[in-house]
Amino acid sequence: LTPLHIGSGQDIPKYSLVPIGEKIFVLDVFKFSGSLLKISDESRVNNFVSALMSVPQTDTRQLLTRIVRNNAKLESLIENSCAYSVINAHKHDLNKMNFNLTTHIRDANYNLYIPGSTIKGFLRTAFMYVILKKQIKERGRYLDSLKSEIERKLENIQQSSGKNRENELTKFAQELEKRLFSNFNLKVPDAPQGVKNFNASPHTDIFRVLRVSDTNPIHKDSAFLEMVLVYKRGKPTGIKMTVEAIPAGKEFFCTMT
């Protein structure tokens, strides 16, 4: 694989990230709080938590030195109280980050994996590409009609502006996907009188016959920190994100039936 990020829909606040060497440790709040209480009194721990919550961009490690002054003990405390770590291969400075860390999808043990639904989506997109970019060139009434229809609708959409254009493009993509994968009749051979063919619906989608499992998980500390720019239709949006990504070269296995 190339570097890969599949968002879990969850962000980790900056104060839960603590750098040590080339790794960034993601603190487990409950485990970390319990560890602090074992070496310090409750009032100092409460003051520490209050300082973090009041200024989310605070340097967590710097605050911790008020409680644990020995650097070796502090690093041991962090390593033993974390959920997992992320490799900071590009040596990003957390103090210059003004946003949270967007996590890669993980299982209950924080291990990284790729959902079967995501792989199925990859295949669906590739299948659509083959139809539109290759088979569309072949002669045939259906494909010629489809090509003309796509060109006409896209031309009409280009005349729209702003949010209307975005909505129309989304609706067009959904209709096109339905036409390519669901919009056909399933004929019932030797159907008795009164039994009709099955019309297009989610149940007639050709990809329903394919079942893809989740991949095997890989170790929870395998991801690395990456800064990414968000593009939309080939143009930068100006949006920056800090994400957990799976490094290039990692292998995953899944089953398809």
mmCIF file of C-alpha atoms in Angstrom:
data_model
loop_
_atom_site.group_PDB
_atom_site.id
_atom_site.type_symbol
_atom_site.label_atom_id
_atom_site.label_comp_id
_atom_site.label_asym_id
_atom_site.label_seq_id
_atom_site.Cartn_x
_atom_site.Cartn_y
_atom_site.Cartn_z
ATOM 1 C CA LEU A 1 0.000 0.000 0.000
ATOM 2 C CA THR A 2 0.884 3.657 -0.352
ATOM 3 C CA PRO A 3 0.512 5.806 2.792
ATOM 4 C CA LEU A 4 -3.114 5.451 3.817
ATOM 5 C CA HIS A 5 -5.493 7.249 6.148
ATOM 6 C CA ILE A 6 -9.043 6.059 6.805
ATOM 7 C CA GLY A 7 -10.666 8.408 9.259
ATOM 8 C CA SER A 8 -12.419 7.053 12.322
ATOM 9 C CA GLY A 9 -14.479 10.197 12.782
ATOM 10 C CA GLN A 10 -12.673 10.972 16.023
ATOM 11 C CA ASP A 11 -10.069 13.612 16.823
ATOM 12 C CA ILE A 12 -7.548 13.581 19.660
ATOM 13 C CA PRO A 13 -7.033 16.953 21.381
ATOM 14 C CA LYS A 14 -3.529 18.295 21.354
ATOM 15 C CA TYR A 15 -3.179 18.088 25.149
ATOM 16 C CA SER A 16 -3.458 14.271 24.931
ATOM 17 C CA LEU A 17 -0.344 14.119 22.727
ATOM 18 C CA VAL A 18 3.072 13.926 24.378
ATOM 19 C CA PRO A 19 6.290 13.697 22.306
ATOM 20 C CA ILE A 20 9.235 11.556 23.375
ATOM 21 C CA GLY A 21 12.040 11.231 20.854
ATOM 22 C CA GLU A 22 10.642 10.256 17.455
ATOM 23 C CA LYS A 23 7.327 9.093 18.896
ATOM 24 C CA ILE A 24 4.194 10.893 19.984
ATOM 25 C CA PHE A 25 2.297 9.137 22.744
ATOM 26 C CA VAL A 26 -1.503 9.300 22.897
ATOM 27 C CA LEU A 27 -2.484 9.313 26.550
ATOM 28 C CA ASP A 28 -5.152 7.024 27.953
ATOM 29 C CA VAL A 29 -6.986 9.466 30.217
ATOM 30 C CA PHE A 30 -8.146 6.964 32.835
ATOM 31 C CA LYS A 31 -4.877 5.043 32.995
ATOM 32 C CA PHE A 32 -2.871 8.253 33.074
ATOM 33 C CA SER A 33 -4.972 9.816 35.855
ATOM 34 C CA GLY A 34 -4.588 6.660 37.959
ATOM 35 C CA SER A 35 -0.821 6.658 37.461
ATOM 36 C CA LEU A 36 -0.539 10.308 38.498
ATOM 37 C CA LEU A 37 -2.539 9.741 41.680
ATOM 38 C CA LYS A 38 -0.095 7.018 42.713
ATOM 39 C CA ILE A 39 2.845 9.446 42.728
ATOM 40 C CA SER A 40 1.190 12.732 43.693
ATOM 41 C CA ASP A 41 -1.634 14.097 45.820
ATOM 42 C CA GLU A 42 -5.097 14.682 44.431
ATOM 43 C CA SER A 43 -4.970 18.492 44.589
ATOM 44 C CA ARG A 44 -1.853 18.705 42.389
ATOM 45 C CA VAL A 45 -3.379 16.314 39.880
ATOM 46 C CA ASN A 46 -6.582 18.382 39.818
ATOM 47 C CA ASN A 47 -4.553 21.538 39.219
ATOM 48 C CA PHE A 48 -2.755 19.821 36.361
ATOM 49 C CA VAL A 49 -6.038 18.728 34.726
ATOM 50 C CA SER A 50 -7.555 22.210 35.189
ATOM 51 C CA ALA A 51 -4.543 23.807 33.496
ATOM 52 C CA LEU A 52 -4.865 21.449 30.538
ATOM 53 C CA MET A 53 -8.580 22.026 30.060
ATOM 54 C CA SER A 54 -8.363 25.806 30.398
ATOM 55 C CA VAL A 55 -5.616 26.143 27.781
ATOM 56 C CA PRO A 56 -5.985 23.238 25.289
ATOM 57 C CA GLN A 57 -2.820 24.243 23.400
ATOM 58 C CA THR A 58 -0.691 23.906 26.539
ATOM 59 C CA ASP A 59 2.481 21.833 26.346
ATOM 60 C CA THR A 60 1.398 18.771 28.362
ATOM 61 C CA ARG A 61 4.918 17.527 28.980
ATOM 62 C CA GLN A 62 5.995 20.902 30.306
ATOM 63 C CA LEU A 63 3.084 20.889 32.751
ATOM 64 C CA LEU A 64 3.934 17.367 33.883
ATOM 65 C CA THR A 65 7.403 18.432 34.965
ATOM 66 C CA ARG A 66 5.729 20.262 37.868
ATOM 67 C CA ILE A 67 4.615 16.894 39.212
ATOM 68 C CA VAL A 68 7.421 14.578 38.039
ATOM 69 C CA ARG A 69 10.751 16.368 37.960
ATOM 70 C CA ASN A 70 12.866 13.347 37.052
ATOM 71 C CA ASN A 71 12.902 13.121 33.248
ATOM 72 C CA ALA A 72 13.421 9.348 33.092
ATOM 73 C CA LYS A 73 10.525 8.729 35.493
ATOM 74 C CA LEU A 74 8.339 11.136 33.543
ATOM 75 C CA GLU A 75 8.967 9.347 30.249
ATOM 76 C CA SER A 76 8.330 5.976 31.881
ATOM 77 C CA LEU A 77 5.043 7.299 33.290
ATOM 78 C CA ILE A 78 3.938 8.525 29.862
ATOM 79 C CA GLU A 79 4.919 5.322 28.045
ATOM 80 C CA ASN A 80 3.091 3.156 30.573
ATOM 81 C CA SER A 81 -0.031 5.338 30.592
ATOM 82 C CA CYS A 82 -0.613 5.707 26.871
ATOM 83 C CA ALA A 83 -3.190 4.087 24.606
ATOM 84 C CA TYR A 84 -0.654 3.860 21.778
ATOM 85 C CA SER A 85 2.080 5.855 20.068
ATOM 86 C CA VAL A 86 2.462 7.422 16.618
ATOM 87 C CA ILE A 87 5.779 7.681 14.790
ATOM 88 C CA ASN A 88 6.822 11.303 14.189
ATOM 89 C CA ALA A 89 9.015 10.439 11.219
ATOM 90 C CA HIS A 90 9.005 13.976 9.795
ATOM 91 C CA LYS A 91 9.691 15.541 13.202
ATOM 92 C CA HIS A 92 6.651 17.791 13.219
ATOM 93 C CA ASP A 93 6.658 20.339 16.035
ATOM 94 C CA LEU A 94 3.513 19.850 18.127
ATOM 95 C CA ASN A 95 3.839 23.368 19.489
ATOM 96 C CA LYS A 96 3.176 24.696 15.978
ATOM 97 C CA MET A 97 0.050 22.579 15.527
ATOM 98 C CA ASN A 98 -3.182 24.525 15.929
ATOM 99 C CA PHE A 99 -5.468 21.566 15.355
ATOM 100 C CA ASN A 100 -6.241 18.124 16.729
ATOM 101 C CA LEU A 101 -4.970 14.748 15.502
ATOM 102 C CA THR A 102 -7.447 12.932 13.247
ATOM 103 C CA THR A 103 -7.243 9.238 14.026
ATOM 104 C CA HIS A 104 -7.099 6.259 11.679
ATOM 105 C CA ILE A 105 -9.798 3.674 12.273
ATOM 106 C CA ARG A 106 -8.760 1.149 14.941
ATOM 107 C CA ASP A 107 -10.227 -1.896 16.651
ATOM 108 C CA ALA A 108 -11.063 -2.229 20.367
ATOM 109 C CA ASN A 109 -7.370 -2.853 21.145
ATOM 110 C CA TYR A 110 -6.259 0.242 19.180
ATOM 111 C CA ASN A 111 -4.776 -1.933 16.411
ATOM 112 C CA LEU A 112 -4.957 -0.571 12.849
ATOM 113 C CA TYR A 113 -7.006 -2.242 10.121
ATOM 114 C CA ILE A 114 -8.892 -1.529 6.900
ATOM 115 C CA PRO A 115 -12.670 -2.096 6.951
ATOM 116 C CA GLY A 116 -14.114 -4.429 4.343
ATOM 117 C CA SER A 117 -16.604 -1.722 3.371
ATOM 118 C CA THR A 118 -13.698 0.576 2.459
ATOM 119 C CA ILE A 119 -12.090 -2.074 0.247
ATOM 120 C CA LYS A 120 -15.440 -2.691 -1.407
ATOM 121 C CA GLY A 121 -15.674 1.047 -2.053
ATOM 122 C CA PHE A 122 -12.229 0.950 -3.718
ATOM 123 C CA LEU A 123 -13.406 -1.846 -6.010
ATOM 124 C CA ARG A 124 -16.642 -0.050 -6.768
ATOM 125 C CA THR A 125 -14.776 3.098 -7.792
ATOM 126 C CA ALA A 126 -12.347 1.094 -9.954
ATOM 127 C CA PHE A 127 -15.234 -0.732 -11.628
ATOM 128 C CA MET A 128 -16.939 2.583 -12.358
ATOM 129 C CA TYR A 129 -13.688 3.941 -13.804
ATOM 130 C CA VAL A 130 -13.413 0.997 -16.185
ATOM 131 C CA ILE A 131 -16.932 1.549 -17.452
ATOM 132 C CA LEU A 132 -16.648 5.300 -17.920
ATOM 133 C CA LYS A 133 -13.057 5.567 -19.162
ATOM 134 C CA LYS A 134 -12.639 2.411 -21.228
ATOM 135 C CA GLN A 135 -15.877 0.742 -22.202
ATOM 136 C CA ILE A 136 -17.495 4.075 -23.011
ATOM 137 C CA LYS A 137 -15.286 4.135 -26.137
ATOM 138 C CA GLU A 138 -16.816 0.962 -27.460
ATOM 139 C CA ARG A 139 -19.621 1.243 -29.978
ATOM 140 C CA GLY A 140 -23.086 0.566 -28.710
ATOM 141 C CA ARG A 141 -26.373 2.357 -28.336
ATOM 142 C CA TYR A 142 -26.389 2.209 -24.533
ATOM 143 C CA LEU A 143 -22.842 3.490 -24.051
ATOM 144 C CA ASP A 144 -23.217 6.205 -26.696
ATOM 145 C CA SER A 145 -26.401 7.377 -25.022
ATOM 146 C CA LEU A 146 -24.757 7.312 -21.593
ATOM 147 C CA LYS A 147 -21.780 9.339 -22.801
ATOM 148 C CA SER A 148 -24.017 11.974 -24.381
ATOM 149 C CA GLU A 149 -26.141 12.191 -21.254
ATOM 150 C CA ILE A 150 -23.123 12.623 -18.974
ATOM 151 C CA GLU A 151 -21.678 15.378 -21.150
ATOM 152 C CA ARG A 152 -25.010 17.200 -21.325
ATOM 153 C CA LYS A 153 -25.637 17.085 -17.580
ATOM 154 C CA LEU A 154 -22.113 18.172 -16.704
ATOM 155 C CA GLU A 155 -22.411 21.105 -19.093
ATOM 156 C CA ASN A 156 -25.653 22.179 -17.411
ATOM 157 C CA ILE A 157 -24.111 21.835 -13.950
ATOM 158 C CA GLN A 158 -21.152 24.019 -14.924
ATOM 159 C CA GLN A 159 -23.581 26.863 -15.509
ATOM 160 C CA SER A 160 -24.628 26.725 -11.866
ATOM 161 C CA SER A 161 -22.614 28.375 -9.119
ATOM 162 C CA GLY A 162 -21.676 28.004 -5.478
ATOM 163 C CA LYS A 163 -23.553 25.578 -3.286
ATOM 164 C CA ASN A 164 -26.079 24.750 -5.997
ATOM 165 C CA ARG A 165 -23.300 23.392 -8.187
ATOM 166 C CA GLU A 166 -21.973 21.213 -5.363
ATOM 167 C CA ASN A 167 -25.439 19.833 -4.645
ATOM 168 C CA GLU A 168 -26.113 19.142 -8.309
ATOM 169 C CA LEU A 169 -22.762 17.381 -8.752
ATOM 170 C CA THR A 170 -23.460 15.171 -5.729
ATOM 171 C CA LYS A 171 -26.940 14.315 -6.989
ATOM 172 C CA PHE A 172 -25.593 13.608 -10.480
ATOM 173 C CA ALA A 173 -22.908 11.257 -9.113
ATOM 174 C CA GLN A 174 -25.496 9.356 -7.062
ATOM 175 C CA GLU A 175 -27.826 8.982 -10.057
ATOM 176 C CA LEU A 176 -24.963 7.837 -12.283
ATOM 177 C CA GLU A 177 -23.823 5.250 -9.736
ATOM 178 C CA LYS A 178 -27.356 3.931 -9.439
ATOM 179 C CA ARG A 179 -27.667 3.675 -13.203
ATOM 180 C CA LEU A 180 -24.409 1.766 -13.562
ATOM 181 C CA PHE A 181 -24.859 -0.627 -10.631
ATOM 182 C CA SER A 182 -28.569 -0.858 -9.817
ATOM 183 C CA ASN A 183 -30.691 0.407 -12.651
ATOM 184 C CA PHE A 184 -31.688 -2.809 -14.354
ATOM 185 C CA ASN A 185 -34.375 -5.455 -14.081
ATOM 186 C CA LEU A 186 -33.789 -8.895 -12.672
ATOM 187 C CA LYS A 187 -35.893 -11.122 -14.891
ATOM 188 C CA VAL A 188 -37.654 -14.083 -13.376
ATOM 189 C CA PRO A 189 -37.346 -17.027 -15.782
ATOM 190 C CA ASP A 190 -40.651 -18.733 -16.574
ATOM 191 C CA ALA A 191 -42.430 -16.360 -14.202
ATOM 192 C CA PRO A 192 -46.064 -17.300 -13.590
ATOM 193 C CA GLN A 193 -48.733 -14.883 -14.629
ATOM 194 C CA GLY A 194 -48.917 -11.850 -12.358
ATOM 195 C CA VAL A 195 -45.288 -12.064 -11.148
ATOM 196 C CA LYS A 196 -43.350 -9.001 -12.294
ATOM 197 C CA ASN A 197 -39.653 -8.491 -12.779
ATOM 198 C CA PHE A 198 -37.704 -6.883 -9.938
ATOM 199 C CA ASN A 199 -37.161 -3.184 -10.615
ATOM 200 C CA ALA A 200 -34.053 -1.198 -9.683
ATOM 201 C CA SER A 201 -33.524 -0.843 -5.950
ATOM 202 C CA PRO A 202 -30.667 -1.189 -3.438
ATOM 203 C CA HIS A 203 -31.404 -4.921 -3.522
ATOM 204 C CA THR A 204 -30.526 -5.111 -7.225
ATOM 205 C CA ASP A 205 -27.098 -3.517 -6.825
ATOM 206 C CA ILE A 206 -24.618 -5.892 -8.463
ATOM 207 C CA PHE A 207 -22.088 -5.404 -5.643
ATOM 208 C CA ARG A 208 -24.444 -7.032 -3.166
ATOM 209 C CA VAL A 209 -23.127 -10.364 -4.397
ATOM 210 C CA LEU A 210 -19.628 -9.470 -3.140
ATOM 211 C CA ARG A 211 -18.764 -9.826 0.536
ATOM 212 C CA VAL A 212 -15.444 -8.374 1.724
ATOM 213 C CA SER A 213 -14.093 -8.990 5.217
ATOM 214 C CA ASP A 214 -12.161 -6.535 7.361
ATOM 215 C CA THR A 215 -8.412 -6.960 7.027
ATOM 216 C CA ASN A 216 -6.115 -8.430 9.613
ATOM 217 C CA PRO A 217 -5.057 -5.849 12.231
ATOM 218 C CA ILE A 218 -1.492 -4.593 12.486
ATOM 219 C CA HIS A 219 0.283 -3.342 15.607
ATOM 220 C CA LYS A 220 -1.240 -0.247 17.195
ATOM 221 C CA ASP A 221 2.085 1.650 17.151
ATOM 222 C CA SER A 222 2.606 1.262 13.375
ATOM 223 C CA ALA A 223 1.017 4.546 12.238
ATOM 224 C CA PHE A 224 2.937 7.760 11.625
ATOM 225 C CA LEU A 225 1.993 11.416 11.940
ATOM 226 C CA GLU A 226 1.346 13.190 8.651
ATOM 227 C CA MET A 227 0.344 16.727 7.725
ATOM 228 C CA VAL A 228 -2.007 16.791 4.750
ATOM 229 C CA LEU A 229 -3.660 19.424 2.582
ATOM 230 C CA VAL A 230 -7.274 18.851 1.556
ATOM 231 C CA TYR A 231 -8.014 19.084 -2.171
ATOM 232 C CA LYS A 232 -11.403 19.272 -3.822
ATOM 233 C CA ARG A 233 -11.704 18.398 -7.506
ATOM 234 C CA GLY A 234 -7.961 18.896 -7.954
ATOM 235 C CA LYS A 235 -7.814 22.296 -6.248
ATOM 236 C CA PRO A 236 -6.456 23.043 -2.744
ATOM 237 C CA THR A 237 -9.096 24.136 -0.245
ATOM 238 C CA GLY A 238 -6.606 25.676 2.165
ATOM 239 C CA ILE A 239 -7.675 23.173 4.838
ATOM 240 C CA LYS A 240 -4.824 21.467 6.718
ATOM 241 C CA MET A 241 -5.154 18.302 8.773
ATOM 242 C CA THR A 242 -2.874 16.308 11.038
ATOM 243 C CA VAL A 243 -3.662 12.616 10.613
ATOM 244 C CA GLU A 244 -2.536 9.148 11.610
ATOM 245 C CA ALA A 245 -1.438 7.296 8.482
ATOM 246 C CA ILE A 246 -0.347 3.745 7.723
ATOM 247 C CA PRO A 247 3.149 3.792 6.173
ATOM 248 C CA ALA A 248 3.788 2.658 2.610
ATOM 249 C CA GLY A 249 4.712 -0.991 2.200
ATOM 250 C CA LYS A 250 2.441 -2.436 4.869
ATOM 251 C CA GLU A 251 0.567 -5.577 3.832
ATOM 252 C CA PHE A 252 -3.001 -6.468 4.735
ATOM 253 C CA PHE A 253 -5.100 -9.531 3.992
ATOM 254 C CA CYS A 254 -8.827 -9.924 3.584
ATOM 255 C CA THR A 255 -11.244 -12.460 2.123
ATOM 256 C CA MET A 256 -13.745 -11.913 -0.673
ATOM 257 C CA THR A 257 -16.674 -14.223 -1.253
#
